[in-house]
């Protein structure tokens, strides 16, 4: 649904890209991070999830104290340039996106701190206040404290959060725990990237995209855990195919996707047809191409499956009530992802 929505300032025009499409391309990022892992040396906890698997957040155990059960701390950070023009909605989207990494690990957010970059000589601070208010409202909805943060003067506005959460180390959702025979569920439709890019280019406002981005992944995470799932990731800047490739690669399996079962937002295919495809999406598709058997999927479908999402849903190896099953994991084949 497209509606008229007047923003006091078109924030998206102050950024070279928008949302998670601004991520460093996955191939380049992996090259930069190569060799930077180190053995855990801390004596008061164990690093359960770190850089090696490229998961959504780091997880460290806290030692049991006085007979208490062992707990795990989940730590993550996420921020990006404006994805919509409305400052309050941008704040809500960025906060939901940052919190999503904790939910994607099977945790619950406990406390967050704001990360704000602002061109103080160009944009009024009342807009920054609206961004922060949006972030606070989403964190409050999630039951997560906001305890301050950090700000810098920057030519390009950016906002997000560093989030700390808690989890049961025996009930984590990891991207390396996929096994053959597990179904694949997707909890939010795709197409956020192309609709956001259309919004940035034309000013058209897509209520369905905003509603999807501000929706917390909390309930999906809880449902996945209650269903016995052990493997999940969230779908953000590397696109559905990129995140699925990482999950399949680290799990040592192949993911077979039923392309007809993948849900899309209203207007997404039209946005691709009309050319509103970000550079980030095209880089995603280029990166996953060597690892993907595209079958008979047409060019528009390939772009949508690689679309750089912002605050997308969870991709769960398991069934989640209300979420479509879009494929399954099978024993390792030539490609990590196969489109059927």
Short mmCIF file of C-alpha atoms in Angstrom, two decimals:
data_model
loop_
_atom_site.label_atom_id
_atom_site.label_comp_id
_atom_site.label_asym_id
_atom_site.label_seq_id
_atom_site.Cartn_x
_atom_site.Cartn_y
_atom_site.Cartn_z
CA UNK A 1 0.00 0.00 0.00
CA UNK A 2 1.34 3.40 -1.03
CA UNK A 3 0.23 6.47 0.89
CA UNK A 4 1.09 10.15 1.13
CA UNK A 5 3.29 10.87 4.13
CA UNK A 6 4.81 14.30 4.64
CA UNK A 7 8.13 14.41 6.50
CA UNK A 8 9.59 17.73 7.74
CA UNK A 9 12.94 16.87 6.12
CA UNK A 10 13.75 14.10 3.65
CA UNK A 11 16.35 12.37 5.79
CA UNK A 12 17.10 9.74 3.14
CA UNK A 13 18.54 12.47 0.92
CA UNK A 14 21.36 13.03 3.41
CA UNK A 15 22.69 9.48 3.03
CA UNK A 16 24.57 7.79 0.21
CA UNK A 17 22.46 4.65 0.74
CA UNK A 18 19.72 3.50 3.05
CA UNK A 19 19.42 1.10 5.96
CA UNK A 20 21.18 -2.25 5.82
CA UNK A 21 21.88 -1.76 2.11
CA UNK A 22 24.80 0.37 3.36
CA UNK A 23 26.58 -2.66 4.80
CA UNK A 24 30.07 -3.44 3.53
CA UNK A 25 29.59 -6.13 0.84
CA UNK A 26 29.77 -9.61 2.38
CA UNK A 27 32.68 -10.82 0.27
CA UNK A 28 34.79 -7.77 1.12
CA UNK A 29 33.87 -8.06 4.80
CA UNK A 30 34.94 -11.70 4.95
CA UNK A 31 38.28 -10.78 3.39
CA UNK A 32 38.82 -8.05 5.99
CA UNK A 33 37.93 -10.33 8.92
CA UNK A 34 39.93 -13.31 7.69
CA UNK A 35 42.50 -14.39 10.28
CA UNK A 36 41.23 -12.08 13.01
CA UNK A 37 39.82 -14.82 15.25
CA UNK A 38 41.73 -15.62 18.42
CA UNK A 39 41.38 -18.44 21.00
CA UNK A 40 39.25 -17.48 23.99
CA UNK A 41 41.49 -16.69 26.96
CA UNK A 42 39.09 -15.27 29.54
CA UNK A 43 39.11 -17.25 32.78
CA UNK A 44 35.63 -16.20 33.92
CA UNK A 45 33.55 -17.25 30.95
CA UNK A 46 33.49 -19.17 27.68
CA UNK A 47 32.99 -17.62 24.25
CA UNK A 48 30.23 -19.81 22.79
CA UNK A 49 29.65 -17.82 19.60
CA UNK A 50 32.20 -15.45 18.12
CA UNK A 51 33.59 -14.25 14.83
CA UNK A 52 34.33 -17.68 13.37
CA UNK A 53 30.79 -18.54 12.27
CA UNK A 54 29.67 -15.05 11.27
CA UNK A 55 26.60 -15.33 13.48
CA UNK A 56 24.23 -12.52 14.47
CA UNK A 57 25.77 -11.75 17.87
CA UNK A 58 28.52 -12.82 20.24
CA UNK A 59 27.59 -15.10 23.13
CA UNK A 60 29.65 -15.57 26.31
CA UNK A 61 28.73 -17.75 29.29
CA UNK A 62 28.76 -16.47 32.83
CA UNK A 63 30.03 -18.98 35.37
CA UNK A 64 27.48 -20.38 37.80
CA UNK A 65 27.60 -18.66 41.18
CA UNK A 66 26.28 -20.10 44.40
CA UNK A 67 24.42 -22.93 42.73
CA UNK A 68 22.76 -20.69 40.14
CA UNK A 69 22.36 -22.07 36.64
CA UNK A 70 24.81 -20.91 33.97
CA UNK A 71 23.63 -17.97 31.91
CA UNK A 72 24.85 -16.54 28.64
CA UNK A 73 25.36 -12.89 27.70
CA UNK A 74 24.45 -11.92 24.13
CA UNK A 75 26.22 -8.84 22.75
CA UNK A 76 25.64 -7.03 19.45
CA UNK A 77 25.62 -3.63 17.76
CA UNK A 78 23.86 -2.35 14.65
CA UNK A 79 23.41 1.10 13.12
CA UNK A 80 22.78 2.57 9.68
CA UNK A 81 21.86 5.62 7.63
CA UNK A 82 18.21 6.75 7.26
CA UNK A 83 16.02 4.15 5.61
CA UNK A 84 12.90 6.35 5.68
CA UNK A 85 12.36 10.09 5.82
CA UNK A 86 10.32 10.17 9.03
CA UNK A 87 12.78 10.49 11.94
CA UNK A 88 10.56 8.74 14.50
CA UNK A 89 10.00 5.76 12.21
CA UNK A 90 13.70 5.60 11.37
CA UNK A 91 14.45 5.38 15.09
CA UNK A 92 11.90 2.61 15.56
CA UNK A 93 13.22 0.64 12.59
CA UNK A 94 16.86 0.95 13.66
CA UNK A 95 16.07 -0.16 17.21
CA UNK A 96 14.00 -3.15 16.07
CA UNK A 97 16.82 -4.11 13.73
CA UNK A 98 19.44 -3.94 16.49
CA UNK A 99 17.30 -5.93 18.93
CA UNK A 100 16.71 -8.54 16.24
CA UNK A 101 20.26 -9.88 16.56
CA UNK A 102 19.56 -10.87 20.17
CA UNK A 103 16.30 -12.57 19.20
CA UNK A 104 18.07 -14.35 16.35
CA UNK A 105 20.34 -16.00 18.94
CA UNK A 106 17.41 -17.09 21.09
CA UNK A 107 18.04 -14.41 23.70
CA UNK A 108 16.07 -11.59 25.27
CA UNK A 109 17.42 -8.02 25.24
CA UNK A 110 18.27 -6.55 28.63
CA UNK A 111 19.87 -3.14 28.05
CA UNK A 112 20.81 -1.02 25.04
CA UNK A 113 22.84 2.12 24.46
CA UNK A 114 22.23 4.51 21.58
CA UNK A 115 24.72 5.05 18.75
CA UNK A 116 24.08 8.39 17.03
CA UNK A 117 25.98 10.25 14.30
CA UNK A 118 24.49 13.63 13.40
CA UNK A 119 25.38 16.50 11.03
CA UNK A 120 24.76 19.14 13.69
CA UNK A 121 25.31 22.11 11.36
CA UNK A 122 22.90 20.76 8.74
CA UNK A 123 20.02 18.99 10.47
CA UNK A 124 18.19 20.36 13.54
CA UNK A 125 18.51 18.45 16.78
CA UNK A 126 14.75 18.21 17.20
CA UNK A 127 14.88 15.62 14.41
CA UNK A 128 17.58 13.71 16.30
CA UNK A 129 15.35 13.77 19.36
CA UNK A 130 12.57 12.15 17.32
CA UNK A 131 14.97 9.44 16.15
CA UNK A 132 15.95 8.71 19.75
CA UNK A 133 12.31 8.76 20.85
CA UNK A 134 11.49 6.14 18.23
CA UNK A 135 14.34 3.94 19.42
CA UNK A 136 13.25 4.31 23.05
CA UNK A 137 9.65 3.38 22.26
CA UNK A 138 10.68 0.14 20.52
CA UNK A 139 13.11 -0.77 23.29
CA UNK A 140 10.34 -0.15 25.83
CA UNK A 141 8.02 -2.42 23.85
CA UNK A 142 10.74 -5.07 23.99
CA UNK A 143 11.18 -4.67 27.75
CA UNK A 144 14.75 -3.48 27.19
CA UNK A 145 16.34 -0.64 29.16
CA UNK A 146 18.06 2.19 27.29
CA UNK A 147 20.98 3.46 29.35
CA UNK A 148 22.46 6.38 27.42
CA UNK A 149 24.83 5.96 24.50
CA UNK A 150 27.37 7.76 22.36
CA UNK A 151 27.10 10.51 19.75
CA UNK A 152 29.44 12.10 17.22
CA UNK A 153 29.27 15.01 14.78
CA UNK A 154 29.19 13.36 11.35
CA UNK A 155 28.42 14.62 7.81
CA UNK A 156 25.98 11.72 7.36
CA UNK A 157 23.24 10.83 9.89
CA UNK A 158 23.41 7.33 11.37
CA UNK A 159 21.56 5.68 14.22
CA UNK A 160 21.38 2.33 15.93
CA UNK A 161 22.05 0.57 19.21
CA UNK A 162 24.51 -1.67 20.99
CA UNK A 163 22.43 -4.28 22.79
CA UNK A 164 23.19 -6.71 25.60
CA UNK A 165 20.88 -9.63 26.23
CA UNK A 166 20.60 -12.85 28.19
CA UNK A 167 20.08 -16.40 26.93
CA UNK A 168 20.12 -19.98 28.08
CA UNK A 169 23.40 -21.40 26.71
CA UNK A 170 21.72 -24.78 26.28
CA UNK A 171 18.94 -23.27 24.14
CA UNK A 172 20.66 -20.99 21.67
CA UNK A 173 19.68 -20.38 18.06
CA UNK A 174 22.91 -20.61 16.05
CA UNK A 175 23.61 -20.41 12.35
CA UNK A 176 25.89 -23.48 12.44
CA UNK A 177 23.35 -25.89 13.97
CA UNK A 178 21.42 -26.78 10.82
CA UNK A 179 21.05 -30.48 9.97
CA UNK A 180 19.61 -32.37 6.99
CA UNK A 181 15.86 -32.87 7.21
CA UNK A 182 15.12 -29.57 8.96
CA UNK A 183 12.44 -27.39 7.29
CA UNK A 184 13.14 -23.70 6.70
CA UNK A 185 10.66 -21.07 7.92
CA UNK A 186 10.71 -17.33 7.11
CA UNK A 187 8.87 -15.06 9.54
CA UNK A 188 8.66 -11.83 7.51
CA UNK A 189 8.09 -11.27 3.78
CA UNK A 190 10.89 -10.04 1.52
CA UNK A 191 11.01 -6.86 -0.53
CA UNK A 192 11.92 -4.26 2.09
CA UNK A 193 15.02 -3.16 0.22
CA UNK A 194 13.37 -2.36 -3.10
CA UNK A 195 10.44 -0.58 -1.42
CA UNK A 196 12.81 1.48 0.72
CA UNK A 197 14.86 2.35 -2.35
CA UNK A 198 11.70 3.45 -4.15
CA UNK A 199 10.81 5.58 -1.13
CA UNK A 200 14.27 7.17 -1.11
CA UNK A 201 14.08 7.92 -4.83
CA UNK A 202 10.48 9.09 -5.18
CA UNK A 203 9.23 9.94 -1.69
CA UNK A 204 6.42 7.37 -1.94
CA UNK A 205 5.53 5.98 1.49
CA UNK A 206 4.91 2.28 2.00
CA UNK A 207 3.03 1.60 5.23
CA UNK A 208 3.39 -2.17 4.80
CA UNK A 209 7.18 -1.85 4.71
CA UNK A 210 7.33 0.34 7.83
CA UNK A 211 4.97 -1.96 9.74
CA UNK A 212 7.13 -4.96 8.82
CA UNK A 213 10.40 -3.28 9.82
CA UNK A 214 9.22 -2.03 13.23
CA UNK A 215 7.74 -5.42 14.18
CA UNK A 216 9.90 -7.15 16.78
CA UNK A 217 11.21 -10.65 16.13
CA UNK A 218 10.56 -11.48 19.79
CA UNK A 219 7.51 -13.71 19.30
CA UNK A 220 9.12 -15.58 16.40
CA UNK A 221 12.21 -16.24 18.53
CA UNK A 222 10.17 -17.54 21.45
CA UNK A 223 8.07 -19.72 19.13
CA UNK A 224 11.21 -21.15 17.50
CA UNK A 225 12.68 -22.07 20.88
CA UNK A 226 9.41 -23.56 22.11
CA UNK A 227 9.32 -25.66 18.94
CA UNK A 228 12.77 -27.07 19.69
CA UNK A 229 14.68 -25.11 17.03
CA UNK A 230 18.44 -24.77 17.47
CA UNK A 231 19.37 -23.02 14.22
CA UNK A 232 18.32 -19.57 12.98
CA UNK A 233 19.53 -16.25 11.65
CA UNK A 234 17.85 -12.97 10.79
CA UNK A 235 17.54 -11.68 7.24
CA UNK A 236 19.05 -8.22 6.89
CA UNK A 237 21.61 -6.53 4.67
CA UNK A 238 23.05 -9.60 2.94
CA UNK A 239 19.59 -10.63 1.74
CA UNK A 240 17.72 -13.91 2.07
CA UNK A 241 20.20 -15.74 -0.16
CA UNK A 242 23.25 -14.31 1.56
CA UNK A 243 22.13 -15.19 5.07
CA UNK A 244 20.89 -18.61 3.95
CA UNK A 245 24.22 -19.32 2.26
CA UNK A 246 26.07 -18.46 5.48
CA UNK A 247 23.75 -20.71 7.51
CA UNK A 248 24.13 -23.62 5.09
CA UNK A 249 27.89 -23.18 4.75
CA UNK A 250 28.60 -23.07 8.48
CA UNK A 251 26.23 -26.01 9.08
CA UNK A 252 27.78 -28.12 6.33
CA UNK A 253 24.48 -28.65 4.48
CA UNK A 254 22.64 -27.50 1.36
CA UNK A 255 19.46 -25.44 1.54
CA UNK A 256 16.77 -26.22 -1.05
CA UNK A 257 14.34 -23.30 -1.46
CA UNK A 258 10.80 -23.57 -2.80
CA UNK A 259 10.73 -20.22 -4.59
CA UNK A 260 6.94 -20.34 -4.96
CA UNK A 261 6.57 -20.47 -1.17
CA UNK A 262 8.67 -17.37 -0.40
CA UNK A 263 6.44 -14.44 0.67
CA UNK A 264 6.91 -10.89 -0.66
CA UNK A 265 5.51 -7.54 0.38
CA UNK A 266 2.87 -5.93 -1.82
CA UNK A 267 4.57 -3.77 -4.41
CA UNK A 268 7.96 -5.49 -4.18
CA UNK A 269 7.88 -7.10 -7.61
CA UNK A 270 6.68 -3.87 -9.17
CA UNK A 271 9.57 -2.01 -7.52
CA UNK A 272 12.07 -4.48 -9.02
CA UNK A 273 10.37 -4.24 -12.41
CA UNK A 274 10.62 -0.43 -12.26
CA UNK A 275 14.34 -0.55 -11.45
CA UNK A 276 14.44 0.38 -7.75
CA UNK A 277 17.22 -2.08 -6.91
CA UNK A 278 20.03 -0.92 -4.63
CA UNK A 279 23.70 -1.45 -5.29
CA UNK A 280 23.83 -3.50 -2.09
CA UNK A 281 21.30 -5.96 -3.49
CA UNK A 282 23.24 -6.37 -6.72
CA UNK A 283 26.45 -6.95 -4.74
CA UNK A 284 24.64 -9.56 -2.65
CA UNK A 285 23.55 -11.41 -5.78
CA UNK A 286 27.05 -11.29 -7.25
CA UNK A 287 28.48 -12.71 -4.00
CA UNK A 288 26.09 -15.65 -3.69
CA UNK A 289 26.04 -16.56 -7.40
CA UNK A 290 28.99 -19.02 -7.25
CA UNK A 291 27.34 -20.88 -4.35
CA UNK A 292 23.79 -20.97 -5.73
CA UNK A 293 21.99 -23.15 -8.24
CA UNK A 294 19.34 -20.72 -9.49
CA UNK A 295 17.38 -23.32 -11.42
CA UNK A 296 14.64 -21.64 -13.48
CA UNK A 297 14.36 -18.52 -11.30
CA UNK A 298 14.02 -15.37 -13.41
CA UNK A 299 16.12 -12.25 -12.91
CA UNK A 300 13.50 -10.42 -10.83
CA UNK A 301 13.14 -13.36 -8.46
CA UNK A 302 16.90 -13.61 -8.05
CA UNK A 303 17.09 -9.92 -7.17
CA UNK A 304 14.26 -10.20 -4.64
CA UNK A 305 15.89 -13.20 -2.98
CA UNK A 306 19.12 -11.18 -2.70
CA UNK A 307 17.31 -7.96 -1.73
CA UNK A 308 19.12 -6.12 1.08
CA UNK A 309 16.55 -6.21 3.91
CA UNK A 310 16.39 -3.83 6.84
CA UNK A 311 14.92 -5.29 10.05
CA UNK A 312 13.77 -8.41 8.23
CA UNK A 313 12.43 -11.57 9.77
CA UNK A 314 13.98 -14.70 11.21
CA UNK A 315 15.06 -17.57 8.98
CA UNK A 316 14.57 -20.62 11.19
CA UNK A 317 15.60 -24.23 10.62
CA UNK A 318 12.35 -25.55 12.01
CA UNK A 319 8.64 -24.82 11.82
CA UNK A 320 7.32 -21.59 13.34
CA UNK A 321 3.53 -21.28 13.78
CA UNK A 322 2.10 -18.79 11.30
CA UNK A 323 5.29 -18.57 9.22
CA UNK A 324 5.54 -20.20 5.78
CA UNK A 325 7.90 -23.11 5.24
CA UNK A 326 10.06 -22.01 2.29
CA UNK A 327 12.42 -24.96 1.94
CA UNK A 328 14.49 -27.55 3.74
CA UNK A 329 18.04 -28.48 4.61
CA UNK A 330 19.49 -31.55 2.85
CA UNK A 331 22.88 -33.27 2.85
CA UNK A 332 25.66 -31.21 1.32
CA UNK A 333 25.61 -30.97 -2.50
CA UNK A 334 27.67 -29.00 -4.99
CA UNK A 335 25.97 -25.71 -4.06
CA UNK A 336 25.06 -24.39 -0.62
CA UNK A 337 21.71 -23.07 -1.93
CA UNK A 338 19.45 -24.62 -4.59
CA UNK A 339 16.34 -22.89 -5.92
CA UNK A 340 13.53 -25.26 -6.86
#
